[in-house]
PDB file of C-alpha atoms in Angstrom:
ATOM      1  CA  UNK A   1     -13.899  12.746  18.560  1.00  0.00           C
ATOM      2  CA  UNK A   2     -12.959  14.841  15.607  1.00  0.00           C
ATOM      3  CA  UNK A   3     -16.028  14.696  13.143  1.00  0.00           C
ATOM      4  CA  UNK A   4     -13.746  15.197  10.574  1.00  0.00           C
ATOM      5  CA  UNK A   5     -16.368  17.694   8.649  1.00  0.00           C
ATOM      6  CA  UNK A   6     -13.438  19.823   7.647  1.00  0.00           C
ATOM      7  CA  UNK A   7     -11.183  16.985   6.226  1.00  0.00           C
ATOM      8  CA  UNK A   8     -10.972  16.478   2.335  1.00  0.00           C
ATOM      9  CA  UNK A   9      -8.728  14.086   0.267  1.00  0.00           C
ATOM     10  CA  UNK A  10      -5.581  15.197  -0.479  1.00  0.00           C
ATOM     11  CA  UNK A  11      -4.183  12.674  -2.581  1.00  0.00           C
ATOM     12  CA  UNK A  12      -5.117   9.340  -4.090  1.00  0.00           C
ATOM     13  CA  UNK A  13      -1.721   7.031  -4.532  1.00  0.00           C
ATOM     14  CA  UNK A  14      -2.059   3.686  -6.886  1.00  0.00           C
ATOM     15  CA  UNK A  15       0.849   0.724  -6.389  1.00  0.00           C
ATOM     16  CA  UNK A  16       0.156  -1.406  -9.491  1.00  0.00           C
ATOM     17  CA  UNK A  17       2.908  -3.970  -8.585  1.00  0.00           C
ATOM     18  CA  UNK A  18       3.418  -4.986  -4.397  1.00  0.00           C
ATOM     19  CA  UNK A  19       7.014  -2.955  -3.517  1.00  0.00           C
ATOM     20  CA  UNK A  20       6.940  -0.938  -6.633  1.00  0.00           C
ATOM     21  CA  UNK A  21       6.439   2.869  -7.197  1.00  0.00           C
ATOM     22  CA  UNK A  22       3.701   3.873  -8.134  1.00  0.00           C
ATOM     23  CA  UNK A  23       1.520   7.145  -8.902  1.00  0.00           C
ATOM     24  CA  UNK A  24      -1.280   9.776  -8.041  1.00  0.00           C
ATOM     25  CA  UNK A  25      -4.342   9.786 -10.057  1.00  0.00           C
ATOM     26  CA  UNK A  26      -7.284  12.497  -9.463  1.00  0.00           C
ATOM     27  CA  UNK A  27      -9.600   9.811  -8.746  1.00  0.00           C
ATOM     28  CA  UNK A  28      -9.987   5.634  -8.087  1.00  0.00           C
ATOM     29  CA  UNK A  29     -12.804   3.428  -8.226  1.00  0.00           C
ATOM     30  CA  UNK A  30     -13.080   1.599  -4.753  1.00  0.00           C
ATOM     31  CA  UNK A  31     -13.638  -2.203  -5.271  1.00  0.00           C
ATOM     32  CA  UNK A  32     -14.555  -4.403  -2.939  1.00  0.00           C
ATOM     33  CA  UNK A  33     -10.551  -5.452  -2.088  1.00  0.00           C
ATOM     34  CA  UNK A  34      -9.112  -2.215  -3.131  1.00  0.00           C
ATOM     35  CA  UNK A  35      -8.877   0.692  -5.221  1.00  0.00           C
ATOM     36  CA  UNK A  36      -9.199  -0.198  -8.963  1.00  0.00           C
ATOM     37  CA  UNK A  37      -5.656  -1.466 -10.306  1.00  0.00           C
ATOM     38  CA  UNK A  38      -3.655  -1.057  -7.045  1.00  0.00           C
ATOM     39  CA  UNK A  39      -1.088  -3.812  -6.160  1.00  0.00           C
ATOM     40  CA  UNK A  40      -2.886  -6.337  -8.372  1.00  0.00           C
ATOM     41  CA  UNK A  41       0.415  -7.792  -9.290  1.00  0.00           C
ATOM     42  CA  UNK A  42       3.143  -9.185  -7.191  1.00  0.00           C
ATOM     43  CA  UNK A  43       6.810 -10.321  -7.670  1.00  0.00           C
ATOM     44  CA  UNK A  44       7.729 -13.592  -6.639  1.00  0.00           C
ATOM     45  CA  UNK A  45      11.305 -16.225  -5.973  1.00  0.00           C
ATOM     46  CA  UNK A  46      11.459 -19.010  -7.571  1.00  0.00           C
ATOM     47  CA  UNK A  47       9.771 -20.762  -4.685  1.00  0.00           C
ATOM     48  CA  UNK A  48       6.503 -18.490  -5.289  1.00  0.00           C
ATOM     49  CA  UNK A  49       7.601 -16.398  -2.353  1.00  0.00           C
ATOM     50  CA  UNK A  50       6.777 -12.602  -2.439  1.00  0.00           C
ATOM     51  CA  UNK A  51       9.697 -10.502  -3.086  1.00  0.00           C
ATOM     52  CA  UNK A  52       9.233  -6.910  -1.679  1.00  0.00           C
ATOM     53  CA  UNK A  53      11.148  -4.006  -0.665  1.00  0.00           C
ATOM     54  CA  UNK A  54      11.895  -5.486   2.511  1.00  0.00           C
ATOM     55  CA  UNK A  55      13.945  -7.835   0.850  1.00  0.00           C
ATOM     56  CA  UNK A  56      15.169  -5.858  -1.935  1.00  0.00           C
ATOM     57  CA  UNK A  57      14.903  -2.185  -1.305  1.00  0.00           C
ATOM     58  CA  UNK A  58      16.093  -1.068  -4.701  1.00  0.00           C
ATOM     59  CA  UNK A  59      12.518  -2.096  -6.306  1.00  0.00           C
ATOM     60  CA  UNK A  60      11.777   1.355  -4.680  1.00  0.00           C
ATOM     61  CA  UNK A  61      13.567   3.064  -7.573  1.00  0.00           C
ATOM     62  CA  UNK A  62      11.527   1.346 -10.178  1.00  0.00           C
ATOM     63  CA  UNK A  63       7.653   2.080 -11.117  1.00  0.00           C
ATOM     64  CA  UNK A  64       4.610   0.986 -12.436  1.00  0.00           C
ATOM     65  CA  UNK A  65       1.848   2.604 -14.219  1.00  0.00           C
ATOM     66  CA  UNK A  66      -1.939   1.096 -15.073  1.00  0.00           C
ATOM     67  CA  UNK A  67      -2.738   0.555 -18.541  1.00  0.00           C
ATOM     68  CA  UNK A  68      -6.192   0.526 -19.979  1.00  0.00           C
ATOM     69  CA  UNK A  69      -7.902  -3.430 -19.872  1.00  0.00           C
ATOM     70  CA  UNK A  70      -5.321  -4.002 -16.314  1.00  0.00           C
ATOM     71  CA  UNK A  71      -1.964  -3.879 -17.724  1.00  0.00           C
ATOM     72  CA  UNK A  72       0.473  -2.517 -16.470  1.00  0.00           C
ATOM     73  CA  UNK A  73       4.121  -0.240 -17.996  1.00  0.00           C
ATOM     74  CA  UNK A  74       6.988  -0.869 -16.158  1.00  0.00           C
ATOM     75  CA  UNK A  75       9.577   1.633 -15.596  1.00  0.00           C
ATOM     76  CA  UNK A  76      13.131   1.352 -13.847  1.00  0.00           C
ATOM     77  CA  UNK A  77      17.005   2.803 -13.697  1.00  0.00           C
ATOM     78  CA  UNK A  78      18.605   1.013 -17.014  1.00  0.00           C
ATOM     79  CA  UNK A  79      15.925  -0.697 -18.262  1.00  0.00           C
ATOM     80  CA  UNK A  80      13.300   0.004 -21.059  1.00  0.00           C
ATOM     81  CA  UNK A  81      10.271   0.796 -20.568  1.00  0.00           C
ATOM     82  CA  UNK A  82       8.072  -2.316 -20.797  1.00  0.00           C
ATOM     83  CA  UNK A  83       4.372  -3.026 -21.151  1.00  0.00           C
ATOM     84  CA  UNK A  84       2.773  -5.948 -19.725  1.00  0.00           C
ATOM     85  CA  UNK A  85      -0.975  -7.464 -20.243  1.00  0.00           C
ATOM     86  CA  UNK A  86      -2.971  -9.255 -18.255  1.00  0.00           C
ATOM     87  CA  UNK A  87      -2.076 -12.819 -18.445  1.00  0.00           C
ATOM     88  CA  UNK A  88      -5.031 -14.763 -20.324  1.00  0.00           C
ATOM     89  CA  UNK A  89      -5.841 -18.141 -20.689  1.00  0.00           C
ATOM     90  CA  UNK A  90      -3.018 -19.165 -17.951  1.00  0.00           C
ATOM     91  CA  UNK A  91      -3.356 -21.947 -15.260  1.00  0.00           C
ATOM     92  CA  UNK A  92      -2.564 -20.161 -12.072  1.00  0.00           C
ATOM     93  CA  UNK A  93      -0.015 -21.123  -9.748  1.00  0.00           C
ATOM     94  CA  UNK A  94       0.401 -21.030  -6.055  1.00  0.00           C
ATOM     95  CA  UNK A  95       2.201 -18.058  -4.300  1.00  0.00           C
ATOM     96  CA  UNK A  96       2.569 -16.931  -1.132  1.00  0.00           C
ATOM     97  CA  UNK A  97       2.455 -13.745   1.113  1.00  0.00           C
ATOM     98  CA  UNK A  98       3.218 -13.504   4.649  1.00  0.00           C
ATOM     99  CA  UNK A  99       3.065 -17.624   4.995  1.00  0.00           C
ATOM    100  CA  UNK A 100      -0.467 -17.499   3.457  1.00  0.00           C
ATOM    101  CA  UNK A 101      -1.159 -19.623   0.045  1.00  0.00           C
ATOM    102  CA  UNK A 102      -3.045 -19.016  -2.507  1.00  0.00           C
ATOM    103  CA  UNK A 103      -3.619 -18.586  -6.395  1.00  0.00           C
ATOM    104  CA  UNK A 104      -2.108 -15.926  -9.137  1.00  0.00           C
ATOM    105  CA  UNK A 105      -1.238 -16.305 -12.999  1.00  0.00           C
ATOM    106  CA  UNK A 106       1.922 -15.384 -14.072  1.00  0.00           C
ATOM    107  CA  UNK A 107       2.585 -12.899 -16.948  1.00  0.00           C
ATOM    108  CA  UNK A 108       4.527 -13.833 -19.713  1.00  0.00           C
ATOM    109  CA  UNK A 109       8.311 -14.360 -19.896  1.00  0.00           C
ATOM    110  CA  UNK A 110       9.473 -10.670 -21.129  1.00  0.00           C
ATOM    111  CA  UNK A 111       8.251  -9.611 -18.042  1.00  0.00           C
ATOM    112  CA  UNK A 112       9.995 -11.648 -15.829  1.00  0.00           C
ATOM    113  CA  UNK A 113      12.998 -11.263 -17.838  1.00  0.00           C
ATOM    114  CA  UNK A 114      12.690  -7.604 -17.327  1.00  0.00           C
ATOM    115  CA  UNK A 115      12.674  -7.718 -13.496  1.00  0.00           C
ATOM    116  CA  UNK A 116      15.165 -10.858 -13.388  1.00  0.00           C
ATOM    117  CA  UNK A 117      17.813  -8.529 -14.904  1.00  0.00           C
ATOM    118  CA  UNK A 118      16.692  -5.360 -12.997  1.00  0.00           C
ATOM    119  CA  UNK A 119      16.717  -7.326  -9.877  1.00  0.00           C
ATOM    120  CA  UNK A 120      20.196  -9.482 -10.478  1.00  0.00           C
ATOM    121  CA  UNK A 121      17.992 -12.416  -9.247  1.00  0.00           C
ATOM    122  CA  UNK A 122      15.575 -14.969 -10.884  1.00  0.00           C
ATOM    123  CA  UNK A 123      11.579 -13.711 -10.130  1.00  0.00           C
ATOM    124  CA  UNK A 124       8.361 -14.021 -11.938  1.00  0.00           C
ATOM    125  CA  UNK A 125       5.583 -11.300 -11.788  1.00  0.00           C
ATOM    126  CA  UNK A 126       2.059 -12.468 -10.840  1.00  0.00           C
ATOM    127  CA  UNK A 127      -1.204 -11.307 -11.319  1.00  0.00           C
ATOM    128  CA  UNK A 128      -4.280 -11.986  -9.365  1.00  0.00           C
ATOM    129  CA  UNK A 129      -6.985 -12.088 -11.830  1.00  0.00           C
ATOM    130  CA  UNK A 130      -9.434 -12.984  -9.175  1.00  0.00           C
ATOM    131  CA  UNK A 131      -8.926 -11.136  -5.863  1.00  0.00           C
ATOM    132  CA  UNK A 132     -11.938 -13.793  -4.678  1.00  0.00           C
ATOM    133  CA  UNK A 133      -8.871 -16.338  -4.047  1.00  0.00           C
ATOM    134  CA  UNK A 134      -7.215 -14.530  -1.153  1.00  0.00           C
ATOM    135  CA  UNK A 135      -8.774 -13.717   2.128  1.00  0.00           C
ATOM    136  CA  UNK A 136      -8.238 -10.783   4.669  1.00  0.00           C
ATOM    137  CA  UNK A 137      -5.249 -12.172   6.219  1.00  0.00           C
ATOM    138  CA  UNK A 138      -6.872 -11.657  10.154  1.00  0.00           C
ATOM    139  CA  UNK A 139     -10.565 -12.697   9.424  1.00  0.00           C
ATOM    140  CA  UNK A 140     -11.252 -10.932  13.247  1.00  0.00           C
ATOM    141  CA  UNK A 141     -11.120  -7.579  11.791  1.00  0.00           C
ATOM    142  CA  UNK A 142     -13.132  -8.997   8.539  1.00  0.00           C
ATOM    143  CA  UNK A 143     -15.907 -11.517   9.772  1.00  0.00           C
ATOM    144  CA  UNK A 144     -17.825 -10.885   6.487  1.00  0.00           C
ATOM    145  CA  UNK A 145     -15.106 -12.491   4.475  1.00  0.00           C
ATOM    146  CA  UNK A 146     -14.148 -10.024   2.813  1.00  0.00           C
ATOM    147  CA  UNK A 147     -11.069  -9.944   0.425  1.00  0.00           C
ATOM    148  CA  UNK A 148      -8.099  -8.086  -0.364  1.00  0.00           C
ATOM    149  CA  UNK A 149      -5.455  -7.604  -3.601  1.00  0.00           C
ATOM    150  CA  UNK A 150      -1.454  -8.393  -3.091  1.00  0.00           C
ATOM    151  CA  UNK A 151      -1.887  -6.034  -0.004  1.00  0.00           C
ATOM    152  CA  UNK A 152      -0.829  -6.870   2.992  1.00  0.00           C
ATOM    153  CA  UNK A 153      -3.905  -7.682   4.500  1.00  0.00           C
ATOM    154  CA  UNK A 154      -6.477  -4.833   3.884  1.00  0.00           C
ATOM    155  CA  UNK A 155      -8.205  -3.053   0.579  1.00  0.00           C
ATOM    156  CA  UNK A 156      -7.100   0.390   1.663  1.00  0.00           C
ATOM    157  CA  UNK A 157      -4.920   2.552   3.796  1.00  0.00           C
ATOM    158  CA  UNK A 158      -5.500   5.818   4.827  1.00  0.00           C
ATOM    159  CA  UNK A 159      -2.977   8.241   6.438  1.00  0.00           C
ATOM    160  CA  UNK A 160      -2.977  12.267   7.196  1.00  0.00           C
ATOM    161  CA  UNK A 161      -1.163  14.662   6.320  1.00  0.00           C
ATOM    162  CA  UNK A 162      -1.163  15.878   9.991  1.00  0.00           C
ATOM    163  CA  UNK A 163       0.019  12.574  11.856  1.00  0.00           C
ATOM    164  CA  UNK A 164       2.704  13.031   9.135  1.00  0.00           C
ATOM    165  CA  UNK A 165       3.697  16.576  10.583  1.00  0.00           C
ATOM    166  CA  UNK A 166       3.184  15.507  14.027  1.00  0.00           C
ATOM    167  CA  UNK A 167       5.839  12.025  13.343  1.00  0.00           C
ATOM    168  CA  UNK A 168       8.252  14.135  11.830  1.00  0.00           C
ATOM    169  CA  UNK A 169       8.231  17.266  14.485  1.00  0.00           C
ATOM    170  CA  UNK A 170       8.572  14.651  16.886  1.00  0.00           C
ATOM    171  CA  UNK A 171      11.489  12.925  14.571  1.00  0.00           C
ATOM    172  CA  UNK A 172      12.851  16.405  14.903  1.00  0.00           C
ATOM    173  CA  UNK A 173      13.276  16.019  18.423  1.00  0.00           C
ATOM    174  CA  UNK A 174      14.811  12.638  18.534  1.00  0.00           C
ATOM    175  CA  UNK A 175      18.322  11.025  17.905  1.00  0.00           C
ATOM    176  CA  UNK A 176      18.046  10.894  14.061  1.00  0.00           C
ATOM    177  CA  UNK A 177      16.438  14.245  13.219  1.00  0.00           C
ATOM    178  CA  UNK A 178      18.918  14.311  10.354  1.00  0.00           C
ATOM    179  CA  UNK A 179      16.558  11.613   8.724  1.00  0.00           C
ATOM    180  CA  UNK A 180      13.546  13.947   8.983  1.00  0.00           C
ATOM    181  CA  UNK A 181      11.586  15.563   7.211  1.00  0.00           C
ATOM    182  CA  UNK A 182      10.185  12.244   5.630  1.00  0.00           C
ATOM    183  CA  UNK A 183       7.654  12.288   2.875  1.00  0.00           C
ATOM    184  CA  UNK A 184       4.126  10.690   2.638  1.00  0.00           C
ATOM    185  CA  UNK A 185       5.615   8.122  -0.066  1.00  0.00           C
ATOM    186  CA  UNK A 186       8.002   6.049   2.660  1.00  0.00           C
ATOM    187  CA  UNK A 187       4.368   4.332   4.098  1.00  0.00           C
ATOM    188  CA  UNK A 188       2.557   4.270   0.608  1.00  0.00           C
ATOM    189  CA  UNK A 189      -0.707   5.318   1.556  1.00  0.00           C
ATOM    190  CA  UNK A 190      -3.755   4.678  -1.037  1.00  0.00           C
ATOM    191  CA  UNK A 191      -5.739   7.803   0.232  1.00  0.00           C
ATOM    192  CA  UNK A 192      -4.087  11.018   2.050  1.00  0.00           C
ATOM    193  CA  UNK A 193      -6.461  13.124   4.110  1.00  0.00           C
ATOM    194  CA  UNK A 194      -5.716  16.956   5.033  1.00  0.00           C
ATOM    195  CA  UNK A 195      -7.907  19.143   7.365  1.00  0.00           C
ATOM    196  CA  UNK A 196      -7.570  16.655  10.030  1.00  0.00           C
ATOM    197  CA  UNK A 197      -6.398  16.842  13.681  1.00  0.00           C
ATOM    198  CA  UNK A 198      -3.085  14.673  14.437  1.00  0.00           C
ATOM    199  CA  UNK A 199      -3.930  11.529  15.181  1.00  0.00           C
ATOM    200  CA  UNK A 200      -7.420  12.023  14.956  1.00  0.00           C
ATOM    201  CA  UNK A 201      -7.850   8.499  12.841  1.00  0.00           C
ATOM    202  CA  UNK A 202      -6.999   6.185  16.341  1.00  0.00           C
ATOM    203  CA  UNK A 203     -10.699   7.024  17.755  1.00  0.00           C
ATOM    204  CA  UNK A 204     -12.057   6.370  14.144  1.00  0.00           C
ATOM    205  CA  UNK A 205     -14.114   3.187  13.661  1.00  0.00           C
ATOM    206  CA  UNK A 206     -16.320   3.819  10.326  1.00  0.00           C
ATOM    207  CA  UNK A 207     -15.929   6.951   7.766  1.00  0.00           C
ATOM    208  CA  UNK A 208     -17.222   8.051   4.651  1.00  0.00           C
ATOM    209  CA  UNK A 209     -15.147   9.605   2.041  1.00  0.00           C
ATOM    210  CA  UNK A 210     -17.432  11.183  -0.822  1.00  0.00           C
ATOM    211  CA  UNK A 211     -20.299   8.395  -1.282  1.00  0.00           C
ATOM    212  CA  UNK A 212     -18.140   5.112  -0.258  1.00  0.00           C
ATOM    213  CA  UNK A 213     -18.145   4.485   3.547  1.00  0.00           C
ATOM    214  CA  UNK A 214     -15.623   2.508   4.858  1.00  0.00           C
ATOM    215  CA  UNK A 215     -14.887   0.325   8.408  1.00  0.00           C
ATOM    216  CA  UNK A 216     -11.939   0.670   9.601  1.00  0.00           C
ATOM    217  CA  UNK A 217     -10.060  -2.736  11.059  1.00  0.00           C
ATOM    218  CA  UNK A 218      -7.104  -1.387  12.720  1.00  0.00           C
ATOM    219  CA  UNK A 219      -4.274   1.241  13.261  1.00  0.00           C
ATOM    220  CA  UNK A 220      -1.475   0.020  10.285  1.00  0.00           C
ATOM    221  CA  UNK A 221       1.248  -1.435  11.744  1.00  0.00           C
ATOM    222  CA  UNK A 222       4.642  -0.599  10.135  1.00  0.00           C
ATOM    223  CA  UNK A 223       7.676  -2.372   8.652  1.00  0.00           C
ATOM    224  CA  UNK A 224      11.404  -2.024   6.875  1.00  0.00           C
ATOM    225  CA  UNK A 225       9.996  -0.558   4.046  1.00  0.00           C
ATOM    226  CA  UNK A 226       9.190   2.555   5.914  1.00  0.00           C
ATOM    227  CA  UNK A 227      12.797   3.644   6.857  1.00  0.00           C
ATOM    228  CA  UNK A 228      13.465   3.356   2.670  1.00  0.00           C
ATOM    229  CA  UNK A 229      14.189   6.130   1.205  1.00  0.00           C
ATOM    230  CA  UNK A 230      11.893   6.019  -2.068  1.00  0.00           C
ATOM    231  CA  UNK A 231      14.221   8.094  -4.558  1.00  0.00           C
ATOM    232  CA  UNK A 232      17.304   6.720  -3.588  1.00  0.00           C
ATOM    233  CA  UNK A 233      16.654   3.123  -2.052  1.00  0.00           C
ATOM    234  CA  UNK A 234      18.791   4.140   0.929  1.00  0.00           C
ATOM    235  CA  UNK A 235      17.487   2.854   4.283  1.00  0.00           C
ATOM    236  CA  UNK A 236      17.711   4.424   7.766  1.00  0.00           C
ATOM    237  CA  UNK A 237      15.909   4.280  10.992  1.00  0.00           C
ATOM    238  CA  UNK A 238      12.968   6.716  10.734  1.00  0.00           C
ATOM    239  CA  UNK A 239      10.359   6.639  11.510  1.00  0.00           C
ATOM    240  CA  UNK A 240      10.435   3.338  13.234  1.00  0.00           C
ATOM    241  CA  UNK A 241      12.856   4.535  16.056  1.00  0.00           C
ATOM    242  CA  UNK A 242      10.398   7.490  16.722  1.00  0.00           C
ATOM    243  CA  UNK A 243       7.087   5.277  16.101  1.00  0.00           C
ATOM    244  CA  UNK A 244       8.628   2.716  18.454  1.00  0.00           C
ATOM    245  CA  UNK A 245       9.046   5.504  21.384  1.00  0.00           C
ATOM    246  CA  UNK A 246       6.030   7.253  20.788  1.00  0.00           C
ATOM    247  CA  UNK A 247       3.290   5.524  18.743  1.00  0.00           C
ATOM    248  CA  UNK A 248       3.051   1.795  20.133  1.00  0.00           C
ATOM    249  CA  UNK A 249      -0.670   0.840  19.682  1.00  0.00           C
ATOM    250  CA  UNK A 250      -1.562  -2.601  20.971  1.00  0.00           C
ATOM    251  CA  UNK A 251       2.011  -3.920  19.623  1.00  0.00           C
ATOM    252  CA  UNK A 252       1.931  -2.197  16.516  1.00  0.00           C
ATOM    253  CA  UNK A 253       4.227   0.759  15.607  1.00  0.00           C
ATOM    254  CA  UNK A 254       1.335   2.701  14.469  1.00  0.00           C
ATOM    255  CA  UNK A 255       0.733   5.282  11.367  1.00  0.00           C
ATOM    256  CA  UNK A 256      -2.359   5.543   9.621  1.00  0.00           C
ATOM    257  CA  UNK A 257      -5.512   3.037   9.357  1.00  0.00           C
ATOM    258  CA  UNK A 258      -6.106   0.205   7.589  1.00  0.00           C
ATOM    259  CA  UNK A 259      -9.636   0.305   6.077  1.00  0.00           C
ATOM    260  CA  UNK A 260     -12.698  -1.663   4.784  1.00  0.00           C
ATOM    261  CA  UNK A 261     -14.909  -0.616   2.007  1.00  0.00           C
ATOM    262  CA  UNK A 262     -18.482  -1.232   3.075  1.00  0.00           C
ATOM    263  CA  UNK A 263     -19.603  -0.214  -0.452  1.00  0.00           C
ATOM    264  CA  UNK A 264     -18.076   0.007  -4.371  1.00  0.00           C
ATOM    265  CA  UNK A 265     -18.049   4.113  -5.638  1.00  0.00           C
ATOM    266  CA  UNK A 266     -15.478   6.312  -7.065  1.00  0.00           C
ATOM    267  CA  UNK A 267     -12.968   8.680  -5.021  1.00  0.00           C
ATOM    268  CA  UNK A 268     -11.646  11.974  -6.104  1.00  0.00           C
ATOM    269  CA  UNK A 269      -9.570  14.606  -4.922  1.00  0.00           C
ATOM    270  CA  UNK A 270     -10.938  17.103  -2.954  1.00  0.00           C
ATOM    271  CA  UNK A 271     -14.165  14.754  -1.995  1.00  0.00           C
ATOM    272  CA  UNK A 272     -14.967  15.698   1.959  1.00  0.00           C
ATOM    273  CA  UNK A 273     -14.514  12.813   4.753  1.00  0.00           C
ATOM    274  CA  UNK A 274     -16.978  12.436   7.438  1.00  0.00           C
ATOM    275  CA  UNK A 275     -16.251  10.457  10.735  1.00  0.00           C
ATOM    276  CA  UNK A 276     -19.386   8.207  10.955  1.00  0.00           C
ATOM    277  CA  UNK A 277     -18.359   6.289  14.413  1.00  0.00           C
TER     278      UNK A 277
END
């Protein structure tokens, strides 16, 4: 097992809003269902539904940044910049992610204005004001019941910089190397590790980084979103044509790790990672 001694953070990435760009910070507080201010607000249809990327690959080309007190400042191709509180005194409304129900308050109506004419469609954005209301999606790889933010189903996601290097020399070598090199932004990590061997993270079970230790609950399986281009909205087939020949863990086209925090602390760039199990 690689003990990891030698591995430091490389980068800390925050996703305010699910699907939206984002940004690097220098350091995050780690929260029981996530980093401090990542995806802790969500777009949804008129039915409640989350709209992502998946659906509508162009919210790639906008961003979100976290403002002090939770809000958040919207950014996006033809649109003013527009800052958005945290909804107050709202009764929350149902939503749902991944067929799962559960509770959010929606922000006021410039906002979804704002992303209604960005998007050419009617949406509302959410915010969960209480991550308490939604549960780890797969409570098998969280029997503590623990809970998460407008994630997909875990608080954080780690990836390395050398399982990136090893995907894309092996992208190289496929049918699409044309696609390749692809950047760390296409799988949105929270945490980027460097000093790592490839793939070193599938033997991991339970790491520290600085004085937070996490669990991890499973290899992170991966989606649409990932053959996006992030500057451009443009989508391809990399890297799920390679992942699908080469990095098939337990049906999952595996990159990076999908992680646990076992305590609340503060990450910063440059803090060393130790392999605990």
């Amino acid at each position: 097992m690689d003990n990891g001694f030698d591995a430091v953070v490389h980068g800390i990435h925050l996703h305010p809003v699910k699907s939206v760009g984002g940004y690097d910070t220098a350091r995050a507080a780690v929260e029981p269902w996530g980093l401090a201010g990542d995806r802790r607000w969500m777009l949804v249809d008129t039915d409640g539904t989350a709209v992502t990327q998946r659906e509508r690959p162009e919210l790639a080309l906008s961003s979100a940044a976290t403002l002090p007190g939770g809000g958040v400042r919207l950014s996006a191709p033809g649109r003013a910049d527009l800052e958005v509180e945290p909804p107050r005194a709202v009764a929350a409304a149902g939503v749902m992610l991944f067929g799962k129900k559960f509770k959010a308050v929606a922000a006021d109506d410039a906002a979804h204005a704002w992303f209604s004419a960005y998007l050419g469609a009617e949406v509302r954005l959410m915010h969960l004001d209480d991550p308490a209301r939604r549960r780890t999606i797969n409570p098998a790889y969280a029997p503590n019941g623990e809970t998460v933010s407008f994630a997909d189903g875990y608080p954080l996601q780690i990836a390395t910089r050398a399982s990136l290097d090893a995907l894309n020399a092996l992208i190289a070598q496929g049918d699409r190397a044309d696609e390749g090199p692809l950047p760390m932004n296409r799988f949105r990590p929270n945490v980027v590790l460097d000093g790592t061997e490839p793939w070193a993270e599938d033997s991991w079970s339970r790491l520290s980084i600085g004085d937070v230790c996490f669990r991890v609950a499973k290899p992170c399986g991966r989606c649409v979103v990932t053959t996006t281009d992030q500057s451009t909205a443009e989508r391809g087939k990399e890297p799920l044509r390679t992942l699908a020949r080469h990095r098939r863990i337990g049906g999952l086209l595996a990159f990076g790790v999908l992680v646990i925090p076992e305590n609340t602390g503060t990450l910063h760039v440059g803090d060393a990672m130790k392999v605990l199990a």
